Short mmCIF file of C-alpha atoms in Angstrom, two decimals:
data_model
loop_
_atom_site.label_atom_id
_atom_site.label_comp_id
_atom_site.label_asym_id
_atom_site.label_seq_id
_atom_site.Cartn_x
_atom_site.Cartn_y
_atom_site.Cartn_z
CA MET A 9 128.95 71.83 98.65
CA SER A 10 132.14 70.58 100.28
CA ILE A 11 132.31 67.33 102.21
CA LEU A 12 132.70 69.23 105.50
CA LYS A 13 129.61 71.34 104.85
CA LYS A 14 127.66 68.22 103.99
CA VAL A 15 128.76 66.61 107.25
CA ASN A 16 127.75 69.71 109.17
CA VAL A 17 124.33 69.77 107.48
CA PHE A 18 123.81 66.08 108.33
CA ARG A 19 124.99 66.71 111.94
CA ARG A 20 122.50 69.53 112.42
CA ILE A 21 119.66 67.52 111.07
CA LEU A 22 120.59 64.55 113.27
CA THR A 23 121.01 66.55 116.45
CA ARG A 24 117.80 68.52 115.94
CA SER A 25 115.89 65.28 115.41
CA LEU A 26 117.39 63.86 118.60
CA THR A 27 116.70 66.96 120.72
CA LYS A 28 113.41 68.22 119.40
CA ASN A 29 111.37 66.63 122.16
CA ILE A 30 113.70 67.70 124.94
CA GLY A 31 111.71 69.80 127.40
CA SER A 32 108.31 68.47 126.28
CA SER A 33 107.86 66.93 129.75
CA GLN A 34 108.46 70.41 131.25
CA LYS A 35 105.49 72.01 129.62
CA ASN A 36 103.29 71.20 132.60
CA GLN A 37 106.05 71.39 135.32
CA HIS A 38 104.61 71.72 138.68
CA ILE A 39 104.84 75.13 140.29
CA ASP A 40 103.94 75.69 143.86
CA LEU A 41 102.49 79.24 143.95
CA THR A 42 102.11 79.01 147.78
CA GLN A 43 105.82 79.42 148.04
CA LYS A 44 107.54 82.80 147.52
CA ILE A 45 109.30 82.74 144.20
CA GLU A 46 112.55 84.65 144.01
CA ILE A 47 114.64 84.92 140.84
CA LYS A 48 118.25 85.76 141.60
CA ARG A 49 120.21 83.52 139.29
CA VAL A 50 119.32 83.25 135.58
CA LEU A 51 120.85 81.37 132.67
CA ILE A 52 120.04 82.58 129.16
CA SER A 53 121.06 80.10 126.46
CA ARG A 54 121.81 81.33 122.92
CA PRO A 55 124.76 79.19 121.72
CA ASN A 56 125.46 81.02 118.52
CA HIS A 57 128.60 82.99 117.51
CA ARG A 58 127.12 85.45 115.03
CA LEU A 59 127.13 89.17 115.99
CA GLY A 60 123.55 89.71 114.90
CA ASN A 61 122.18 86.80 116.91
CA LEU A 62 123.99 87.99 120.02
CA LEU A 63 122.68 91.53 119.56
CA LEU A 64 119.20 90.19 119.02
CA ILE A 65 119.09 88.76 122.61
CA THR A 66 119.79 92.16 124.18
CA PRO A 67 116.07 92.97 124.36
CA LEU A 68 115.42 89.74 126.40
CA VAL A 69 118.38 90.48 128.75
CA GLN A 70 117.07 93.95 129.32
CA ASP A 71 113.59 92.57 130.02
CA VAL A 72 114.91 90.11 132.51
CA ILE A 73 116.91 92.84 134.28
CA ALA A 74 113.83 95.20 134.32
CA THR A 75 111.77 92.47 135.93
CA PHE A 76 114.43 91.25 138.39
CA PRO A 77 116.83 94.24 138.87
CA GLU A 78 119.01 92.39 141.46
CA CYS A 79 119.43 89.15 139.47
CA LYS A 80 122.69 87.81 138.16
CA ILE A 81 122.60 86.53 134.59
CA ASP A 82 124.84 83.93 133.00
CA LEU A 83 124.96 83.69 129.22
CA PHE A 84 125.55 80.40 127.42
CA VAL A 85 126.91 81.47 124.00
CA LYS A 86 129.33 80.38 121.33
CA GLY A 87 132.62 82.12 120.34
CA GLY A 88 134.21 85.17 121.86
CA LEU A 89 131.97 88.15 120.92
CA ALA A 90 129.51 88.06 123.87
CA PRO A 91 131.92 89.67 126.35
CA ILE A 92 132.25 92.62 123.89
CA VAL A 93 128.49 92.96 123.17
CA PHE A 94 127.56 92.74 126.88
CA GLN A 95 130.47 94.70 128.22
CA ASN A 96 128.28 97.41 129.83
CA TYR A 97 125.57 95.13 131.19
CA GLU A 98 126.27 95.15 134.90
CA ASN A 99 123.85 92.24 135.64
CA ILE A 100 125.90 89.80 133.50
CA ASN A 101 127.80 87.40 135.81
CA TYR A 102 129.46 84.65 133.82
CA ILE A 103 129.61 84.28 129.98
CA ILE A 104 129.93 80.61 129.31
CA GLU A 105 131.43 80.22 125.85
CA LEU A 106 130.95 77.07 123.80
CA PRO A 107 133.91 76.74 121.35
CA LYS A 108 133.17 77.92 117.86
CA LYS A 109 134.41 74.56 116.51
CA PRO A 110 133.61 71.98 119.20
CA PHE A 111 135.18 68.98 117.41
CA LYS A 112 138.52 70.66 117.37
CA ASN A 113 138.26 71.69 120.97
CA LEU A 114 136.69 68.67 122.67
CA ILE A 115 138.22 69.31 126.09
CA ALA A 116 136.97 72.91 126.18
CA TYR A 117 133.67 71.73 124.81
CA PHE A 118 133.10 69.27 127.74
CA GLN A 119 134.34 71.84 130.26
CA VAL A 120 131.53 74.16 129.22
CA TRP A 121 128.88 71.53 130.01
CA ILE A 122 130.52 70.84 133.46
CA LYS A 123 130.54 74.47 134.25
CA ILE A 124 126.77 74.70 133.44
CA LYS A 125 126.04 71.73 135.68
CA ARG A 126 128.07 73.14 138.60
CA GLN A 127 125.88 76.31 138.78
CA ARG A 128 122.42 76.52 140.38
CA TYR A 129 119.86 78.70 138.75
CA ASP A 130 116.41 79.90 139.62
CA ILE A 131 115.37 79.87 135.93
CA VAL A 132 117.01 78.88 132.64
CA ILE A 133 115.77 80.38 129.40
CA ASN A 134 116.41 78.74 125.97
CA VAL A 135 116.10 81.57 123.43
CA ASP A 136 116.00 79.60 120.15
CA LYS A 137 113.55 76.75 120.08
CA GLY A 138 115.45 75.37 117.16
CA SER A 139 118.84 75.16 118.84
CA SER A 140 119.87 71.70 119.85
CA SER A 141 122.62 72.96 122.11
CA GLY A 142 120.16 75.47 123.65
CA ARG A 143 117.62 72.75 124.48
CA LEU A 144 120.31 70.52 125.88
CA SER A 145 121.69 73.22 128.13
CA ALA A 146 118.19 73.95 129.52
CA GLN A 147 117.77 70.25 130.18
CA PHE A 148 121.24 69.88 131.62
CA ALA A 149 121.19 72.95 133.92
CA ASP A 150 120.35 72.72 137.55
CA ALA A 151 117.35 75.10 137.66
CA LYS A 152 114.16 75.38 139.60
CA TYR A 153 112.24 76.51 136.50
CA LYS A 154 113.03 75.74 132.82
CA PHE A 155 111.79 77.50 129.75
CA PHE A 156 112.64 75.68 126.49
CA GLY A 157 111.29 78.22 124.08
CA GLU A 158 108.24 76.39 122.73
CA VAL A 159 106.02 78.13 120.21
CA ASP A 160 102.83 79.37 121.84
CA GLU A 161 100.11 79.97 119.31
CA ASN A 162 98.02 81.97 121.79
CA ILE A 163 100.94 84.44 122.25
CA ALA A 164 101.52 84.56 118.45
CA LEU A 165 97.83 85.52 117.94
CA LYS A 166 98.15 88.23 120.58
CA HIS A 167 101.21 89.91 119.13
CA LYS A 168 101.37 90.78 115.40
CA ASP A 169 105.19 91.09 115.64
CA TYR A 170 105.60 87.72 117.36
CA GLU A 171 107.65 86.40 114.45
CA HIS A 172 110.52 88.78 115.10
CA ILE A 173 113.48 86.83 116.48
CA ALA A 174 114.26 89.51 119.09
CA LYS A 175 110.67 89.88 120.25
CA TYR A 176 109.13 86.38 120.52
CA PRO A 177 111.55 85.29 123.31
CA VAL A 178 110.45 88.38 125.32
CA TYR A 179 106.82 87.69 124.84
CA GLU A 180 107.29 84.00 125.72
CA PHE A 181 109.36 84.89 128.79
CA ARG A 182 106.71 87.27 129.95
CA SER A 183 103.99 84.66 129.42
CA PHE A 184 106.01 82.01 131.25
CA LEU A 185 106.37 84.34 134.33
CA THR A 186 102.60 84.47 134.62
CA LYS A 187 102.76 80.74 135.41
CA LEU A 188 105.00 81.66 138.31
CA GLY A 189 102.39 84.17 139.57
CA PHE A 190 103.84 87.32 138.08
CA GLN A 191 101.70 89.85 136.26
CA GLU A 192 102.33 89.94 132.54
CA LYS A 193 103.92 93.14 131.28
CA GLU A 194 102.38 94.90 128.33
CA ASN A 195 105.09 97.52 127.65
CA PRO A 196 106.88 97.42 124.28
CA VAL A 197 109.80 95.13 123.71
CA PRO A 198 113.12 96.95 124.45
CA SER A 199 115.33 98.02 121.56
CA LEU A 200 118.53 96.21 120.69
CA ASP A 201 121.06 98.03 122.78
CA LEU A 202 124.89 97.89 122.83
CA LYS A 203 124.81 100.26 125.76
CA LEU A 204 127.57 102.50 124.43
CA SER A 205 129.13 104.72 127.14
CA HIS A 206 129.45 108.45 126.97
CA THR A 207 133.20 107.98 126.44
CA GLU A 208 132.57 105.68 123.48
CA LEU A 209 130.11 108.04 121.92
CA ALA A 210 132.46 110.91 122.32
CA GLU A 211 135.24 108.97 120.63
CA GLY A 212 132.88 108.02 117.83
CA LYS A 213 132.20 111.72 117.14
CA LYS A 214 135.99 112.47 117.12
CA THR A 215 136.48 109.69 114.54
CA ILE A 216 133.79 111.07 112.19
CA ASP A 217 135.09 114.61 112.61
CA LYS A 218 138.53 113.42 111.45
CA ILE A 219 137.06 111.55 108.43
CA VAL A 220 134.71 114.38 107.33
CA PRO A 221 135.96 117.61 108.99
CA ASN A 222 133.00 119.73 108.27
CA ASP A 223 129.68 120.85 109.93
CA LYS A 224 127.46 118.59 107.77
CA LYS A 225 125.44 115.78 109.33
CA THR A 226 126.37 112.27 108.22
CA ILE A 227 124.54 109.42 106.59
CA ALA A 228 126.12 106.01 107.08
CA ILE A 229 125.91 103.24 104.45
CA PHE A 230 127.03 99.62 104.55
CA THR A 231 127.22 98.17 101.08
CA TYR A 232 128.23 94.56 101.96
CA ALA A 233 126.37 91.45 103.16
CA THR A 234 126.82 87.73 102.87
CA ASP A 235 125.56 85.42 100.12
CA ASP A 236 122.45 86.59 98.21
CA LYS A 237 121.79 89.32 100.73
CA CYS A 238 124.61 91.33 99.15
CA TYR A 239 123.39 93.79 96.50
CA SER A 240 125.39 94.09 93.26
CA GLU A 241 127.85 96.90 92.57
CA THR A 242 125.45 98.22 89.91
CA TRP A 243 122.62 98.38 92.38
CA TRP A 244 124.64 100.10 95.01
CA GLU A 245 126.24 102.62 92.59
CA GLU A 246 122.86 103.69 91.40
CA PHE A 247 121.63 103.99 94.94
CA TYR A 248 124.71 105.85 96.05
CA GLU A 249 124.36 108.36 93.17
CA GLN A 250 120.75 109.09 94.08
CA LEU A 251 121.80 109.62 97.74
CA LYS A 252 124.58 112.05 96.68
CA THR A 253 122.17 113.98 94.48
CA LYS A 254 119.37 114.10 97.04
CA TYR A 255 121.47 114.82 100.19
CA GLN A 256 124.16 117.22 99.12
CA ASP A 257 124.00 118.86 102.56
CA TYR A 258 125.02 115.55 104.22
CA ASN A 259 128.20 113.64 104.34
CA ILE A 260 127.82 110.07 103.11
CA LEU A 261 130.13 107.71 105.06
CA GLU A 262 130.69 104.13 104.11
CA VAL A 263 131.26 101.74 106.91
CA LEU A 264 133.41 98.95 105.61
CA PRO A 265 133.07 95.25 106.46
CA VAL A 266 135.94 93.23 107.90
CA GLU A 267 136.65 92.00 104.36
CA ASN A 268 137.45 95.72 103.40
CA ILE A 269 135.07 95.49 100.42
CA SER A 270 133.15 98.34 98.89
CA GLN A 271 130.31 97.81 96.42
CA ILE A 272 130.73 101.48 95.32
CA GLY A 273 134.43 101.23 94.62
CA PHE A 274 135.39 103.25 97.67
CA LYS A 275 133.90 106.45 96.12
CA ALA A 276 132.70 107.78 99.47
CA PRO A 277 134.70 108.57 102.63
CA THR A 278 135.15 105.30 104.50
CA PHE A 279 135.51 104.04 108.03
CA TYR A 280 137.18 100.65 108.75
CA SER A 281 137.54 98.96 112.04
CA LYS A 282 137.45 95.41 113.50
CA ASP A 283 136.27 96.68 116.88
CA ILE A 284 132.42 96.28 117.01
CA ARG A 285 132.05 98.82 119.81
CA GLU A 286 134.05 101.39 117.89
CA ILE A 287 131.92 100.69 114.82
CA GLY A 288 128.79 101.12 116.87
CA SER A 289 130.03 104.40 118.40
CA VAL A 290 130.74 105.84 114.92
CA ILE A 291 127.26 104.83 113.54
CA ALA A 292 125.64 106.25 116.74
CA ASN A 293 126.97 109.70 115.72
CA THR A 294 125.26 109.53 112.27
CA GLU A 295 121.73 110.58 111.36
CA ILE A 296 120.82 107.36 109.72
CA PHE A 297 122.23 104.01 108.78
CA ILE A 298 121.33 102.27 105.42
CA GLY A 299 122.41 98.70 104.72
CA ALA A 300 121.33 95.17 103.91
CA ASP A 301 120.34 92.56 106.49
CA SER A 302 123.56 91.76 108.29
CA GLY A 303 125.26 91.83 111.71
CA ILE A 304 126.33 95.36 111.02
CA MET A 305 122.61 96.36 110.35
CA HIS A 306 121.81 94.92 113.83
CA LEU A 307 124.82 96.72 115.34
CA ALA A 308 123.49 99.96 113.84
CA SER A 309 120.13 99.30 115.41
CA ALA A 310 121.81 98.48 118.72
CA SER A 311 123.63 101.84 118.58
CA LEU A 312 120.12 103.39 118.64
CA THR A 313 120.49 105.03 115.29
CA PRO A 314 117.60 105.14 112.88
CA THR A 315 118.30 102.08 110.74
CA VAL A 316 117.01 101.34 107.22
CA GLY A 317 117.32 97.62 106.58
CA LEU A 318 117.29 96.50 102.97
CA PHE A 319 115.78 93.13 102.42
CA SER A 320 115.85 91.01 99.36
CA ARG A 321 114.81 87.80 101.16
CA LEU A 322 111.39 87.13 102.50
CA ASN A 323 112.49 87.34 106.16
CA GLN A 324 112.07 91.01 107.08
CA ASN A 325 109.34 90.27 109.62
CA LYS A 326 111.90 88.12 111.45
CA TYR A 327 114.88 90.38 111.27
CA ALA A 328 113.70 93.95 110.63
CA PRO A 329 115.26 96.79 112.65
CA TYR A 330 112.63 98.38 114.90
CA ASN A 331 112.26 101.39 117.25
CA ASN A 332 114.22 104.62 117.01
CA ASN A 333 112.44 105.54 113.64
CA SER A 334 113.85 102.38 112.02
CA VAL A 335 112.32 100.62 109.08
CA ALA A 336 112.78 97.56 106.76
CA ILE A 337 112.46 97.95 102.99
CA ASN A 338 111.56 95.02 100.68
CA THR A 339 113.72 95.85 97.66
CA ASN A 340 111.87 93.32 95.53
CA THR A 341 108.73 95.48 95.69
CA SER A 342 110.20 98.96 96.29
CA THR A 343 112.17 101.07 93.77
CA THR A 344 115.16 103.11 94.60
CA GLU A 345 113.11 106.22 94.46
CA GLU A 346 110.54 104.85 96.91
CA SER A 347 113.39 103.89 99.29
CA ILE A 348 114.77 107.43 99.00
CA LYS A 349 111.34 108.79 100.06
CA VAL A 350 111.32 106.50 103.11
CA ILE A 351 114.88 107.74 104.07
CA ASN A 352 113.79 111.34 103.53
CA ASN A 353 110.83 110.98 105.88
CA ILE A 354 113.13 109.57 108.63
CA LEU A 355 115.60 112.44 108.18
CA LEU A 356 112.76 115.02 108.22
CA GLY A 357 111.46 113.48 111.37
CA LYS A 358 114.83 113.94 113.06
CA ASN A 359 115.22 117.58 112.03
#
């Protein structure tokens, strides 16, 4: 591990230890239920730059909008992807971006906190209970009601899928609203949603038609992932050969990562783009997406395409794709043949 990485690890440990108790005094914040409570300005805090983590808060954003259709939502995030992800969310007001590398952009870093302090909110929601910056933003913001994202064991017992990183903020938000006198909603948690426009979807279809100019339906695969989530070339080549054999009536299209790497040696037709909305629009025009746990897997889920997530880590309950006939497969306990059967069931369900 490099010195810089060691410094960052130490910094995270230190900041988390210093901020872990922030908001504890708010657990029993006084709420006057005799007063009419109106929620018009909302701050949602998720200061993370990763594509997957931004997509994973789209269910919460949708739930807030469904509850308060006229509200304006500010997002406190990191990096520059959020404006792209939330491009078609009309209720988004300001996107307050924390620099990806704060120590190299100290002036911009402090300007962000000043911007948060200048706003007045009805409610601030910290999404990730483990985020030091998230807890600080909730504490720092001028808001009538503050939700710091504490674990609630009663909610966890009520919902079997509470562990999921996209779902527990929704369940906690709904529970918090009951303290404000609102009735708790019982409807399913919304899907991840990039909210692709009709124009984007039409362009995605044109792109696929150029790559595979035939009348066959298309299966999308993504063979890359980071660190130990990335399956070997041998694993993918065997998997790809079985897909080709089983689904000769389908095109198999490989969506390439920004690194332009293929674990099957570019044997399938490929699509490459750095535009995440363009990638989403292409995947949205396929019958199914198959790939390891990654930001692109969540992007596929947010394109509302049936998504098969391949998991080699023991974290599928936290990150599994859901809704739209999606499923997570633990490749440590499932064979390739068993995975093909799962894929086949999804495709048969679509036909």
